[in-house]
Short mmCIF file of C-alpha atoms and ligand atoms in Angstrom, two decimals:
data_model
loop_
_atom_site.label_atom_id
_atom_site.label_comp_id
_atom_site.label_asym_id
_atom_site.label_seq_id
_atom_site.Cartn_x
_atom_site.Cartn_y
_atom_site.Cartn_z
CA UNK P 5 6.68 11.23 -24.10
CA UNK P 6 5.18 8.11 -22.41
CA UNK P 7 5.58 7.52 -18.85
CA UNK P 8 6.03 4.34 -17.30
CA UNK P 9 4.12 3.43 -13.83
CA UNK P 10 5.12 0.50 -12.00
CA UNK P 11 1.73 -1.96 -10.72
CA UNK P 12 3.69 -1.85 -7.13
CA UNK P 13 4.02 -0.27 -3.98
CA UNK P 14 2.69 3.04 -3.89
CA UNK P 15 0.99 2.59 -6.76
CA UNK P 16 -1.82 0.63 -4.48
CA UNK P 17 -2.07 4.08 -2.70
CA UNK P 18 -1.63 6.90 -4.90
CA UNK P 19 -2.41 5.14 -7.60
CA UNK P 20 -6.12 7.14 -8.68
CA UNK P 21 -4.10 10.37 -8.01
CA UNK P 22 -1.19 9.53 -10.46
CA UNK P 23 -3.15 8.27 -13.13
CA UNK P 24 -5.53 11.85 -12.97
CA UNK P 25 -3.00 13.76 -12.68
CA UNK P 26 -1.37 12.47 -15.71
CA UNK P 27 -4.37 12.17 -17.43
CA UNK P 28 -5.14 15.97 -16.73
CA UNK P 29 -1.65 16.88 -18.11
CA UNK P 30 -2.24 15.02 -20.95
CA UNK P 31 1.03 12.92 -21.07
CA UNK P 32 0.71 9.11 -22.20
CA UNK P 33 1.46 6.87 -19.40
CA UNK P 34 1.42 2.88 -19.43
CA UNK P 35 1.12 0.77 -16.15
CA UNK P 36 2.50 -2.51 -15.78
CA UNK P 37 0.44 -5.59 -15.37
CA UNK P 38 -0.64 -7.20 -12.70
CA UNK P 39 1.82 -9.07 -10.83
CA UNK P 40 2.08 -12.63 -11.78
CA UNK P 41 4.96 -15.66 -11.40
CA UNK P 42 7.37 -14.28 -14.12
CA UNK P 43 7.54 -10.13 -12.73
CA UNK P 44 7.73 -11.59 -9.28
CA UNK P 45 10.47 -14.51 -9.86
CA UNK P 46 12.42 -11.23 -12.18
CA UNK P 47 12.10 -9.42 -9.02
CA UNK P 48 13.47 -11.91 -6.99
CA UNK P 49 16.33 -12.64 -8.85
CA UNK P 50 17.61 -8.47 -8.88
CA UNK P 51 16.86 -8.14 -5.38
CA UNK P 52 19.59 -8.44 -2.49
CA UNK P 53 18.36 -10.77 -0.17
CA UNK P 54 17.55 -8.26 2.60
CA UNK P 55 15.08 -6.71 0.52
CA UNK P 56 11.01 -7.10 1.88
CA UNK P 57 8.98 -8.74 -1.14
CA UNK P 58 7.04 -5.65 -1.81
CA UNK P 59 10.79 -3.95 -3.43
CA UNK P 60 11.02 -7.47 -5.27
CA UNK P 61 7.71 -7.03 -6.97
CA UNK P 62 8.66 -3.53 -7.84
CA UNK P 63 11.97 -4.87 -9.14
CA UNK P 64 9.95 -6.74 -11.32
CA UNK P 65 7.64 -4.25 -12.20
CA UNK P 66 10.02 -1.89 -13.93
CA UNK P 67 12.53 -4.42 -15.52
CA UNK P 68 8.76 -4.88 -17.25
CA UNK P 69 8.25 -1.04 -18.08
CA UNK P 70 12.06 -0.76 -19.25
CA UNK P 71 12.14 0.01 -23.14
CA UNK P 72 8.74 0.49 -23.47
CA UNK P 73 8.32 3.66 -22.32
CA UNK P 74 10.78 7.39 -21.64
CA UNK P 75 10.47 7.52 -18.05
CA UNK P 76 9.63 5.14 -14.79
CA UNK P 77 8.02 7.17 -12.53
CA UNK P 78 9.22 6.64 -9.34
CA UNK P 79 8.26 9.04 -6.44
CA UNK P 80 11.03 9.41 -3.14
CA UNK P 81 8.41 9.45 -0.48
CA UNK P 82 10.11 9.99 2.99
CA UNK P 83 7.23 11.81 4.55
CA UNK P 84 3.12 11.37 4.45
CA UNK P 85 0.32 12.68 6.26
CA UNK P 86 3.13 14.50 8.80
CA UNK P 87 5.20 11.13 10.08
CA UNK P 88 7.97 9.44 8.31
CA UNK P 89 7.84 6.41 5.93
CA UNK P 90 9.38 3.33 5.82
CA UNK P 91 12.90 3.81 4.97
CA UNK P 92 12.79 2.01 1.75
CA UNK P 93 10.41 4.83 0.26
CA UNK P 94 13.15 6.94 0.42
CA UNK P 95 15.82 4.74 -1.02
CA UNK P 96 13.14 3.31 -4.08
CA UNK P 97 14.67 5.57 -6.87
CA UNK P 98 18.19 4.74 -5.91
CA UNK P 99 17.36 1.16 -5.52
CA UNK P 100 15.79 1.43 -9.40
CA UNK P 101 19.08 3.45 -10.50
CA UNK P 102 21.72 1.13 -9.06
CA UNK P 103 19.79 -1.88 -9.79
CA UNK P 104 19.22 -1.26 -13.55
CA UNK P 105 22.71 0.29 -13.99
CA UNK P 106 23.40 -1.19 -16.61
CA UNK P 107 20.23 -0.54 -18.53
CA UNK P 108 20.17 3.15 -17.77
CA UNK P 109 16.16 3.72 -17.34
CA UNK P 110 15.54 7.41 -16.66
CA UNK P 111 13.41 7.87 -13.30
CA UNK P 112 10.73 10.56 -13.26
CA UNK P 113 10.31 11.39 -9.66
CA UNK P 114 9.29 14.25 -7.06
CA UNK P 115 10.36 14.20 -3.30
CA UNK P 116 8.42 14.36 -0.44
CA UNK P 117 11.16 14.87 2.38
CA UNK P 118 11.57 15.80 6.09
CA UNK P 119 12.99 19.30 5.71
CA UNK P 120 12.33 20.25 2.60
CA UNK P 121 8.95 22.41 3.97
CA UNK P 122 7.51 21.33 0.39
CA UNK P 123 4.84 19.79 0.26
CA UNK P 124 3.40 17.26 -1.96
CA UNK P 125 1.88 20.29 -4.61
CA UNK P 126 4.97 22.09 -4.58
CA UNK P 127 6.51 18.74 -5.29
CA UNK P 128 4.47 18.29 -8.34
CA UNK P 129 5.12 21.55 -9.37
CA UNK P 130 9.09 21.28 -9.42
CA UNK P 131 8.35 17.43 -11.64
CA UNK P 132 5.80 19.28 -13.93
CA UNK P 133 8.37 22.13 -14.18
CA UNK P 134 10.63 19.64 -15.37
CA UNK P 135 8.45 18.45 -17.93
CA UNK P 136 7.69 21.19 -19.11
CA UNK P 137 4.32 22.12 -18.13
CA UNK P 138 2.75 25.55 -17.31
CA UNK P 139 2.48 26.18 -13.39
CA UNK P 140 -1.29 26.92 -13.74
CA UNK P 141 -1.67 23.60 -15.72
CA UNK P 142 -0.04 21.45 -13.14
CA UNK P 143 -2.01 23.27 -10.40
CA UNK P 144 -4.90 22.47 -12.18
CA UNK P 145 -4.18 18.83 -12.69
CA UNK P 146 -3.41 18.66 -9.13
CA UNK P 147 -6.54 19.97 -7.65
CA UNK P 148 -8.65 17.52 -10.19
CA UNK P 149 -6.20 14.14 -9.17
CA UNK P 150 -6.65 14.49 -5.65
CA UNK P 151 -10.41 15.32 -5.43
CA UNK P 152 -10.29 11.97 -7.44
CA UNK P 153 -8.36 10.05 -5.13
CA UNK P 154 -10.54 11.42 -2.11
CA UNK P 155 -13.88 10.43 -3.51
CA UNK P 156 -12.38 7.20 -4.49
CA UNK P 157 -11.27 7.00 -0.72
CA UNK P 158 -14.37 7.98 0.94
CA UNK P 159 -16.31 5.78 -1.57
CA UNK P 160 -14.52 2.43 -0.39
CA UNK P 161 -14.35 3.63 3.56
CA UNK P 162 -18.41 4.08 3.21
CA UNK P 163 -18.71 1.26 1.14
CA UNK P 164 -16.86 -0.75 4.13
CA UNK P 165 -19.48 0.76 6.39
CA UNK P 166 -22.31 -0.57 5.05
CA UNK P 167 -20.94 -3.83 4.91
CA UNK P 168 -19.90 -3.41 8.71
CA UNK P 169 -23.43 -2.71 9.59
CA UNK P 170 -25.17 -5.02 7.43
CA UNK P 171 -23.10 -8.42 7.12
CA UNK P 172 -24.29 -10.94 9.70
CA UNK P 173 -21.20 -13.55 8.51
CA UNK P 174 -17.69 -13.67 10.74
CA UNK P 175 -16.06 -10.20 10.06
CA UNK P 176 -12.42 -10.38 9.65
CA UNK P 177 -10.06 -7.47 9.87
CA UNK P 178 -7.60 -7.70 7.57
CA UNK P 179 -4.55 -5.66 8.66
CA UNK P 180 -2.07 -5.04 5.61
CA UNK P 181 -0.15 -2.20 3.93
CA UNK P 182 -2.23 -0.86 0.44
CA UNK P 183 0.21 -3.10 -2.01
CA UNK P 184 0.00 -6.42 0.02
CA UNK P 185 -3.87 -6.76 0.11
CA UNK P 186 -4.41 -4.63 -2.85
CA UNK P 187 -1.87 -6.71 -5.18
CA UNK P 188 -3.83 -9.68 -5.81
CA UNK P 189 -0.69 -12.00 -6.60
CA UNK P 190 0.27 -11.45 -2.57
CA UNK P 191 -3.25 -10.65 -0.60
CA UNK P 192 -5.59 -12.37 -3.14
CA UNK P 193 -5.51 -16.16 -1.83
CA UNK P 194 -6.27 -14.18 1.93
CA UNK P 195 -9.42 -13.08 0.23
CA UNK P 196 -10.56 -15.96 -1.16
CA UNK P 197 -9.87 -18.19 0.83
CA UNK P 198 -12.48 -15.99 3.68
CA UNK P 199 -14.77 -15.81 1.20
CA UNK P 200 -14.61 -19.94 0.54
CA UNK P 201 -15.13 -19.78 4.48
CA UNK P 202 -18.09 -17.52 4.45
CA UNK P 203 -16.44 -14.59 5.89
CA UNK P 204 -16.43 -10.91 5.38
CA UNK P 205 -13.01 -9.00 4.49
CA UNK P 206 -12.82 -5.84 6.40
CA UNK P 207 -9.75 -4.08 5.43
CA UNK P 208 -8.16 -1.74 7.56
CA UNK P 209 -6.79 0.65 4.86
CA UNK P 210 -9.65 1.69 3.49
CA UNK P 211 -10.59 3.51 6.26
CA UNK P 212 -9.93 7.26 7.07
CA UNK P 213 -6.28 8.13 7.12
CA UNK P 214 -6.54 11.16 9.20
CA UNK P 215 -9.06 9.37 11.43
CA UNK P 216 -6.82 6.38 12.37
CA UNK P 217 -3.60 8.21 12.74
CA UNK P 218 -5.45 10.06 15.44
CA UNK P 219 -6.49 6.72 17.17
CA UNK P 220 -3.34 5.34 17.26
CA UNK P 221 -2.04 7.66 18.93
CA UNK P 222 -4.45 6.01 22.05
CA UNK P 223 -2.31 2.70 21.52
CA UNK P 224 1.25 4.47 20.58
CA UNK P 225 2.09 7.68 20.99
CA UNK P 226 6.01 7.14 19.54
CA UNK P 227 5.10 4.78 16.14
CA UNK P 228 7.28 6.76 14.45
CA UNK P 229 5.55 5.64 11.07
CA UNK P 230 2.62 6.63 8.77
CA UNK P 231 1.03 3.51 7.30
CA UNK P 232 1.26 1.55 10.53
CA UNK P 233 -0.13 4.29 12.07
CA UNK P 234 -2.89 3.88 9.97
CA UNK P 235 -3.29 0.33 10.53
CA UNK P 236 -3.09 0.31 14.11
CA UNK P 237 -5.75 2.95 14.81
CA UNK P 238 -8.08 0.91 11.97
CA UNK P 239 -8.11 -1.74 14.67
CA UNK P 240 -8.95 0.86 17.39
CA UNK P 241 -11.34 1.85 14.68
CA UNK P 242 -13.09 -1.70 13.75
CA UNK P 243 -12.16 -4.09 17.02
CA UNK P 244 -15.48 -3.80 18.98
CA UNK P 245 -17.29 -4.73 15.14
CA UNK P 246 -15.56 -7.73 14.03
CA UNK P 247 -15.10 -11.42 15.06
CA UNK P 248 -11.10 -11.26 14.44
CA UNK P 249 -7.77 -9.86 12.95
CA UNK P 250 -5.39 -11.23 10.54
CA UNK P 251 -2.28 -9.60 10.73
CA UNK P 252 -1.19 -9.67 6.76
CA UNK P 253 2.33 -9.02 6.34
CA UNK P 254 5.23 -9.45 4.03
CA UNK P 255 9.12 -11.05 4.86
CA UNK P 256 10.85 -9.45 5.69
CA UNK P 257 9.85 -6.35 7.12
CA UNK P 258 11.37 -4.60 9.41
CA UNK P 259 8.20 -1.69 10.73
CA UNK P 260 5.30 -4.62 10.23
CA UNK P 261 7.67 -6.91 12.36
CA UNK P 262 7.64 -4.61 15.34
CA UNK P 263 4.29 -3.39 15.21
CA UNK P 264 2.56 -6.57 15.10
CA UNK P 265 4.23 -7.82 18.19
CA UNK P 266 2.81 -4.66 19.86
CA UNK P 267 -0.73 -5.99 18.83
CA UNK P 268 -0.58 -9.07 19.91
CA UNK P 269 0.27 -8.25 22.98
CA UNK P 270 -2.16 -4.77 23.24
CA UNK P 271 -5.28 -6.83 21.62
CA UNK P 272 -6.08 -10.17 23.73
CA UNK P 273 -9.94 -10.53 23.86
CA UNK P 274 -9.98 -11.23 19.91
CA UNK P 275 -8.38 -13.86 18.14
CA UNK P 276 -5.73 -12.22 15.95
CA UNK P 277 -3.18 -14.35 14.04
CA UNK P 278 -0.03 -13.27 12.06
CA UNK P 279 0.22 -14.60 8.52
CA UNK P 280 3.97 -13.72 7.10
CA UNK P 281 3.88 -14.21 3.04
CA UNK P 282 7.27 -14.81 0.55
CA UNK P 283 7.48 -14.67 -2.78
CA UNK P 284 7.61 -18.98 -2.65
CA UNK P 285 4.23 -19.13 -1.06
CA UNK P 286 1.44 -21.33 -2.27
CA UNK P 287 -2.42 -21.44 -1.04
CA UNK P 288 -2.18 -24.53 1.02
CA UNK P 289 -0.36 -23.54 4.90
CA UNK P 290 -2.82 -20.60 4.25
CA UNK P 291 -5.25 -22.18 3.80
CA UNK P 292 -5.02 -25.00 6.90
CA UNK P 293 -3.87 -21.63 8.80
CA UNK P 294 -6.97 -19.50 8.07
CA UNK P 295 -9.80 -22.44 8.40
CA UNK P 296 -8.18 -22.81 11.86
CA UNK P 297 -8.67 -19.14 12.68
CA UNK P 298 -11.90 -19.38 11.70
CA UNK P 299 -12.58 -22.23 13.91
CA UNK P 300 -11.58 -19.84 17.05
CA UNK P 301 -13.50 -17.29 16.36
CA UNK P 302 -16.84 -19.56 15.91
CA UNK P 303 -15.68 -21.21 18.76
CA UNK P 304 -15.38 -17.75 20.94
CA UNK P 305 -18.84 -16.48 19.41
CA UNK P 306 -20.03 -19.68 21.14
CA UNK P 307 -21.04 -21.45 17.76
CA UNK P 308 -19.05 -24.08 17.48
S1 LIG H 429 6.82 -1.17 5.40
FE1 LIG H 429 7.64 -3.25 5.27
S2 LIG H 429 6.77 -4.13 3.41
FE2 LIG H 429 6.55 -1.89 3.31
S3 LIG H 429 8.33 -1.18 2.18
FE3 LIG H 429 8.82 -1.07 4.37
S4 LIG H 429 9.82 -3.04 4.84
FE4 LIG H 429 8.76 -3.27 2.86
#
């Protein structure tokens, strides 16, 4: 059996911890490459328009992984960390299924829901049930995937640190869900362009998950949802260390839109500006957008 993992979405967060875990169960798995024109324009095309660009990507993604593998492994996420998702977690595997009707790919999934009181080990459990494998073997497997995923974590958040500490450049927060900064075909051209500007990239996902939902609840105490949760109490986290925000987000979508409004208005002694990317977007308003940024926040350090 070889399992089919899509180079999208979740895959920028869980992505260590799916890997090991198949890995440790010993079942073949193949990943899709990274996103380029061709998966993206796919995507595009099979999406309805409403859909943000991250779901076009994935779109993309498995029309890539179809017929070359048994399953697509698509997880229903509708709850993390103890707050709700973004709706379109929990529609993913019925967005796949209606999608590629035609086609028929089978989904491997497990859910992570509101009142189911599973959590995500029992939800492994029931998906390595269905495959077939021994409880103990999937507990196992479990245990060794998300040690793997937590030392990965903690690596990059100390890692991050030291660059915090040490860097004497502008330091730029870059505020982003995990598959917008980490997909290079959508976040890359951010990053290099602030390295072309002599800049350092702090990104706010890397750090502590636990830590910064905690902190935002100083700035929000209703954000109803996990990953902007996150984000927002990264900047609580980082503000008083860096020289200013970019607010990275995708068209459209519909938590990111809401949130970063809140910010804008919450954070006014650093220069913060919003940068919305598309699936048509090339390097140059980016650019032009990001030397100007760059500008202000010489300019407020008194450098200019
Ligand atoms: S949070 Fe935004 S970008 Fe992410 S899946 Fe939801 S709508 Fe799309």
């Amino acid at each position: 059996m070889k399992i089919g993992i899509p180079r999208a979405m979740l895959y920028f967060k869980n992505g260590k911890f799916w890997t090991t875990l198949f890995d440790e169960l010993k079942i073949e798995y193949i990943l899709s490459p990274e996103t380029n024109k061709e998966i993206i324009d796919r995507g595009s095309k099979l999406a309805i328009d409403e859909a943000c660009l991250p779901e076009k990507v994935m779109l993309g993604h498995v029309e890539w992984l179809i017929g070359k593998c048994d399953y697509i492994f698509i997880p229903r996420i509708e709850y993390c960390e103890g707050y709700e998702m973004c709706t379109r977690f929990l529609s993913l595997p019925d967005l796949i299924v209606n999608t590629f009707r035609e086609k028929s790919p089978k989904i491997l999934f497990y859910n992570i829901t509101k009142n189911s009181r599973k959590g995500e080990y029992k939800a492994i459990k029931k998906m390595c049930k269905f495959l077939g494998i021994k409880r103990r073997k999937a507990k196992e497997a479990y245990i060794v995937a998300k040690q793997t995923q937590g030392y990965f974590e903690m690596f990059r958040a100390e890692n991050q640190e030291n660059l915090l500490s040490s860097s004497h450049k502008n330091k730029v927060l870059i505020v982003a869900h995990a598959y917008n900064i980490g997909d290079k075909y959508i976040g890359g051209n951010v990053l290099r362009i602030l390295k072309e500007l002599d800049c350092d990239a702090i990104i706010a996902e890397y750090a502590n998950a636990q830590k910064c939902i905690n902190l935002s609840k100083s700035v929000a105490k209703t954000l109803p949802w996990t990953y902007n949760k996150h984000l927002v109490g990264a900047i609580e986290l980082y503000k008083d260390r860096v020289d200013g925000i970019i607010l990275l987000t995708t068209f459209p979508c519909g938590t990111d839109s809401m949130v970063n409004e809140m910010v804008v208005r919450k954070y006014k002694d650093i220069p913060i500006v919003v940068l919305t990317l598309d699936s048509q977007d090339g390097s140059a308003g980016i650019e032009t957008r990001l030397e100007s940024f760059v500008d202000i926040m010489n300019f407020k350090k008194g450098e200019m």
